[in-house]
Short mmCIF file of C-alpha atoms and ligand atoms in Angstrom, two decimals:
data_model
loop_
_atom_site.label_atom_id
_atom_site.label_comp_id
_atom_site.label_asym_id
_atom_site.label_seq_id
_atom_site.Cartn_x
_atom_site.Cartn_y
_atom_site.Cartn_z
CA MET A 1209 -14.34 -4.21 -87.80
CA ARG A 1210 -15.59 -1.64 -85.31
CA VAL A 1211 -16.44 1.88 -86.45
CA ILE A 1212 -16.23 5.12 -84.50
CA ILE A 1213 -17.90 8.00 -86.32
CA CYS A 1214 -16.69 11.36 -85.10
CA GLU A 1215 -18.20 14.81 -85.55
CA ASN A 1216 -15.11 16.21 -87.28
CA TYR A 1217 -11.33 15.95 -87.81
CA GLU A 1218 -10.56 17.27 -84.32
CA GLU A 1219 -12.75 14.61 -82.70
CA MET A 1220 -11.28 11.87 -84.90
CA SER A 1221 -7.76 12.96 -83.92
CA LYS A 1222 -8.69 12.94 -80.22
CA GLN A 1223 -10.27 9.47 -80.38
CA ALA A 1224 -7.29 7.97 -82.19
CA ALA A 1225 -4.81 9.61 -79.80
CA LYS A 1226 -6.79 8.24 -76.85
CA LEU A 1227 -6.36 4.69 -78.14
CA VAL A 1228 -2.62 5.16 -78.73
CA ILE A 1229 -2.23 6.59 -75.22
CA SER A 1230 -4.16 3.63 -73.74
CA GLN A 1231 -1.96 1.21 -75.66
CA VAL A 1232 1.26 2.82 -74.41
CA THR A 1233 -0.09 3.15 -70.88
CA LEU A 1234 -0.99 -0.55 -70.76
CA LYS A 1235 2.26 -1.60 -72.46
CA PRO A 1236 4.99 1.07 -72.19
CA GLU A 1237 7.33 -0.92 -74.47
CA SER A 1238 4.72 -1.06 -77.27
CA ILE A 1239 5.76 -1.49 -80.87
CA LEU A 1240 3.81 1.15 -82.79
CA GLY A 1241 3.24 1.12 -86.54
CA LEU A 1242 2.97 4.68 -87.81
CA ALA A 1243 1.63 6.41 -90.89
CA THR A 1244 2.25 9.67 -92.73
CA GLY A 1245 -0.13 11.80 -94.80
CA SER A 1246 -2.44 14.60 -93.73
CA THR A 1247 -4.85 12.32 -91.82
CA PRO A 1248 -2.78 11.50 -88.69
CA ILE A 1249 -1.25 14.97 -88.18
CA GLY A 1250 -3.98 16.03 -85.72
CA MET A 1251 -3.57 12.80 -83.79
CA TYR A 1252 0.19 13.36 -83.61
CA ASP A 1253 -0.47 16.87 -82.27
CA LYS A 1254 -2.62 15.37 -79.49
CA LEU A 1255 0.11 12.83 -78.67
CA ILE A 1256 2.70 15.62 -78.45
CA GLU A 1257 0.42 17.60 -76.10
CA ALA A 1258 -0.22 14.56 -73.90
CA ASN A 1259 3.48 13.71 -73.81
CA LYS A 1260 4.38 17.30 -72.84
CA ALA A 1261 1.68 17.28 -70.15
CA GLY A 1262 3.15 14.08 -68.70
CA GLU A 1263 0.00 12.09 -69.55
CA VAL A 1264 1.91 9.55 -71.63
CA ASP A 1265 5.52 8.41 -71.66
CA PHE A 1266 6.95 7.24 -74.97
CA SER A 1267 10.44 6.53 -73.65
CA LYS A 1268 10.11 2.77 -74.08
CA VAL A 1269 8.23 2.55 -77.38
CA THR A 1270 9.64 1.39 -80.70
CA THR A 1271 8.12 2.63 -83.95
CA PHE A 1272 8.01 1.35 -87.52
CA ASN A 1273 6.64 3.51 -90.30
CA LEU A 1274 4.67 2.06 -93.15
CA ASP A 1275 6.54 3.46 -96.09
CA GLU A 1276 8.98 5.87 -97.71
CA TYR A 1277 9.34 7.26 -101.22
CA TYR A 1278 12.12 5.76 -103.34
CA PRO A 1279 14.57 7.10 -104.15
CA LEU A 1280 14.48 10.02 -101.76
CA SER A 1281 16.94 11.09 -99.08
CA ALA A 1282 15.88 11.26 -95.42
CA ASP A 1283 16.71 14.97 -95.27
CA ASN A 1284 14.52 15.86 -98.26
CA ASP A 1285 11.62 17.83 -96.82
CA GLN A 1286 9.14 15.63 -98.71
CA SER A 1287 10.50 12.40 -97.28
CA TYR A 1288 8.54 10.49 -94.68
CA HIS A 1289 11.63 10.53 -92.45
CA TYR A 1290 11.40 14.30 -92.48
CA PHE A 1291 7.62 14.24 -91.95
CA MET A 1292 7.89 12.00 -88.90
CA ASN A 1293 10.64 14.08 -87.32
CA GLU A 1294 8.67 17.24 -87.97
CA HIS A 1295 5.26 15.99 -86.83
CA LEU A 1296 6.14 13.63 -84.00
CA PHE A 1297 9.61 12.31 -83.22
CA SER A 1298 11.43 15.57 -82.49
CA LYS A 1299 8.56 16.81 -80.29
CA THR A 1300 8.13 13.79 -78.00
CA ASN A 1301 10.36 11.59 -75.87
CA ILE A 1302 10.20 8.72 -78.39
CA PRO A 1303 13.85 7.54 -78.48
CA PHE A 1304 15.05 8.45 -81.97
CA GLU A 1305 17.20 5.32 -82.17
CA ARG A 1306 14.09 3.18 -81.77
CA THR A 1307 12.23 4.83 -84.68
CA HIS A 1308 12.30 3.07 -88.04
CA VAL A 1309 11.34 4.31 -91.49
CA PRO A 1310 12.31 2.34 -94.63
CA ASP A 1311 15.52 3.75 -96.14
CA GLY A 1312 14.58 5.65 -99.28
CA GLU A 1313 18.23 5.72 -100.30
CA ALA A 1314 18.97 2.01 -99.86
CA ALA A 1315 21.39 0.85 -102.56
CA ASN A 1316 19.71 -2.55 -102.45
CA PRO A 1317 16.00 -1.93 -101.88
CA GLU A 1318 15.10 -5.65 -101.89
CA LYS A 1319 17.55 -6.29 -99.06
CA GLU A 1320 16.30 -3.20 -97.17
CA CYS A 1321 12.72 -4.52 -97.40
CA GLU A 1322 13.65 -8.00 -96.26
CA GLU A 1323 15.58 -6.57 -93.31
CA TYR A 1324 12.73 -4.22 -92.42
CA ASP A 1325 10.32 -7.15 -91.96
CA LYS A 1326 12.97 -9.03 -89.97
CA LYS A 1327 13.43 -6.01 -87.67
CA ILE A 1328 9.68 -5.85 -87.04
CA GLU A 1329 9.62 -9.54 -86.25
CA ALA A 1330 12.69 -9.33 -84.00
CA ALA A 1331 11.04 -6.48 -82.07
CA GLY A 1332 8.11 -8.82 -81.36
CA GLY A 1333 5.68 -7.61 -84.03
CA ILE A 1334 3.59 -4.46 -84.16
CA ASP A 1335 1.17 -4.04 -81.23
CA LEU A 1336 -0.82 -1.20 -82.73
CA GLN A 1337 -0.70 -0.08 -86.36
CA ILE A 1338 -2.05 3.33 -87.39
CA LEU A 1339 -3.24 3.59 -90.99
CA GLY A 1340 -4.57 6.29 -93.24
CA ILE A 1341 -6.33 5.29 -96.42
CA GLY A 1342 -5.82 6.49 -99.97
CA GLN A 1343 -8.80 7.61 -102.03
CA ASN A 1344 -8.00 4.60 -104.22
CA GLY A 1345 -8.07 2.26 -101.22
CA HIS A 1346 -4.34 1.93 -100.71
CA ILE A 1347 -2.89 1.28 -97.27
CA GLY A 1348 0.77 2.13 -96.96
CA PHE A 1349 1.66 2.16 -100.65
CA ASN A 1350 -0.11 -1.11 -101.39
CA GLU A 1351 -1.82 0.14 -104.52
CA PRO A 1352 -4.87 -1.47 -106.20
CA ASP A 1353 -3.67 -4.32 -108.41
CA LYS A 1354 -4.48 -7.86 -109.55
CA ASN A 1355 -2.05 -9.19 -106.93
CA LEU A 1356 -1.00 -7.72 -103.63
CA ILE A 1357 2.37 -8.42 -102.04
CA ALA A 1358 2.76 -9.92 -98.58
CA GLY A 1359 6.03 -8.48 -97.27
CA THR A 1360 7.73 -5.08 -97.38
CA HIS A 1361 8.64 -4.33 -101.00
CA LEU A 1362 9.54 -1.73 -103.61
CA THR A 1363 6.45 -0.63 -105.52
CA GLU A 1364 5.36 1.69 -108.33
CA LEU A 1365 2.87 4.38 -107.34
CA THR A 1366 -0.33 4.67 -109.35
CA ASP A 1367 -1.16 7.86 -111.22
CA SER A 1368 -3.97 8.63 -108.80
CA THR A 1369 -1.60 8.45 -105.82
CA ILE A 1370 0.98 10.60 -107.59
CA GLU A 1371 -1.80 13.08 -108.38
CA ALA A 1372 -3.13 13.03 -104.77
CA ASN A 1373 0.34 13.48 -103.28
CA SER A 1374 1.44 16.16 -105.74
CA ARG A 1375 -0.23 18.71 -103.41
CA PHE A 1376 2.80 18.34 -101.14
CA PHE A 1377 5.34 18.94 -103.95
CA GLU A 1378 6.05 21.97 -106.10
CA LYS A 1379 4.95 20.13 -109.21
CA LYS A 1380 3.58 16.69 -110.08
CA GLU A 1381 6.83 15.73 -111.86
CA ASP A 1382 8.65 16.02 -108.52
CA VAL A 1383 6.62 13.23 -106.89
CA PRO A 1384 8.74 10.06 -106.77
CA THR A 1385 7.13 7.27 -108.80
CA LYS A 1386 8.24 4.48 -106.48
CA ALA A 1387 8.17 3.71 -102.77
CA LEU A 1388 9.21 1.12 -100.23
CA THR A 1389 6.15 -0.08 -98.34
CA MET A 1390 5.20 -2.64 -95.76
CA GLY A 1391 3.19 -5.33 -97.51
CA ILE A 1392 -0.35 -6.45 -96.77
CA ALA A 1393 0.85 -9.32 -94.56
CA SER A 1394 3.32 -7.03 -92.75
CA ILE A 1395 0.29 -4.87 -91.88
CA LEU A 1396 -2.12 -7.71 -91.09
CA LYS A 1397 0.37 -9.26 -88.65
CA SER A 1398 -0.15 -6.24 -86.35
CA LYS A 1399 -2.05 -7.19 -83.22
CA LYS A 1400 -4.39 -4.20 -83.43
CA ILE A 1401 -5.08 -1.79 -86.28
CA ILE A 1402 -6.62 1.69 -86.31
CA ILE A 1403 -7.58 3.04 -89.72
CA MET A 1404 -8.40 6.72 -89.89
CA ALA A 1405 -10.25 8.65 -92.59
CA ASN A 1406 -11.68 12.14 -92.81
CA GLY A 1407 -13.39 14.25 -95.45
CA ALA A 1408 -15.92 13.51 -98.19
CA ALA A 1409 -13.16 12.47 -100.62
CA LYS A 1410 -12.74 9.32 -98.52
CA HIS A 1411 -16.47 8.49 -98.43
CA GLU A 1412 -16.41 6.05 -101.33
CA VAL A 1413 -13.49 4.07 -99.97
CA VAL A 1414 -14.83 4.08 -96.39
CA SER A 1415 -18.13 2.76 -97.80
CA ALA A 1416 -16.19 -0.11 -99.40
CA LEU A 1417 -14.92 -1.04 -95.94
CA MET A 1418 -18.51 -1.38 -94.73
CA THR A 1419 -19.50 -4.05 -97.31
CA PRO A 1420 -18.66 -7.77 -96.94
CA ASP A 1421 -16.48 -7.70 -100.09
CA ILE A 1422 -12.73 -8.16 -100.13
CA THR A 1423 -10.91 -7.17 -103.30
CA THR A 1424 -7.33 -6.42 -104.30
CA ASP A 1425 -8.78 -3.48 -106.27
CA ILE A 1426 -9.32 -1.82 -102.88
CA PRO A 1427 -6.39 -3.06 -100.77
CA ALA A 1428 -7.85 -1.70 -97.51
CA THR A 1429 -10.67 -4.28 -97.79
CA MET A 1430 -8.02 -6.89 -96.81
CA LEU A 1431 -8.36 -5.49 -93.29
CA LYS A 1432 -11.69 -7.36 -93.04
CA ILE A 1433 -9.63 -10.52 -92.49
CA HIS A 1434 -8.20 -9.06 -89.28
CA SER A 1435 -10.04 -9.55 -86.00
CA ASP A 1436 -9.08 -6.30 -84.26
CA VAL A 1437 -9.53 -3.31 -86.54
CA VAL A 1438 -11.19 -0.04 -85.60
CA VAL A 1439 -12.17 2.51 -88.22
CA ILE A 1440 -12.10 6.03 -86.82
CA CYS A 1441 -13.61 8.46 -89.27
CA ASP A 1442 -15.45 11.74 -89.39
CA LYS A 1443 -19.06 12.14 -90.52
CA GLU A 1444 -18.09 13.29 -94.01
CA ALA A 1445 -15.99 10.20 -94.64
CA PHE A 1446 -18.74 7.96 -93.31
CA TYR A 1447 -21.90 9.60 -94.68
CA GLY A 1448 -20.55 11.69 -97.56
CA LYS A 1449 -20.70 15.45 -98.02
CA GLN A 1450 -22.69 17.12 -95.24
CA ASN A 1451 -24.71 20.26 -95.97
P1 PGA B 1774 -3.85 11.43 -96.60
O1 PGA B 1774 -3.26 10.13 -97.27
O2 PGA B 1774 -3.83 11.17 -95.12
O3 PGA B 1774 -2.93 12.53 -96.98
O4 PGA B 1774 -5.24 11.58 -97.11
C1 PGA B 1774 -3.68 8.89 -96.80
C2 PGA B 1774 -2.98 7.81 -97.58
O5 PGA B 1774 -2.67 8.03 -98.76
O6 PGA B 1774 -2.77 6.72 -97.01
#
């Protein structure tokens, strides 16, 4: 696991965008794994700028997002479909028909999950996966538990995740309690992984990534198994609150 410690959120966003741009420049038909949440928004802004400036061409990429609330319709402004359109897809030349987000309205969620993994495999697997990290150590919506699940699956959100994500909803009761998420193996099959974290609230979990321990209580520690992971974080996430 390599670590890049950045001065601040802006720097972290720039560094992560640089790696995505390099990936797409080296392999224009890259399969990108994408994440939602507040962490990658700055990076998406940089990718939009670079795409507009003609510094990167996304016309051949395919994307797979990590997760989606369940049940929630794609046009709900809290859905991850909506988020991705708003923060990236509609503002770049990524072909919309080659973007994938799990269907939060699937009548048969188990089948949707199985097909989602098959689609990733059929596309040739994810070349570069972008991850945020929950304060509780989740990646995607793989929440801390006794057992983790390998493939894409329907999961219950923990109270701490519902609490953390309630800031995006009018009230906590509006946060869906379930989600469809890529599993730990779906994520670990990616050829390269970038995990981003900013702010002092992520310090404890980033510190857990720096120890040798792997535990299902902190799902992100599973990334230590992977041979090509880069942590891009700001100083507060790495060192704790700065004065
Ligand atoms: P955040 O969420 O980027 O909004 O902090 C990260 C996550 O929960 O994975």
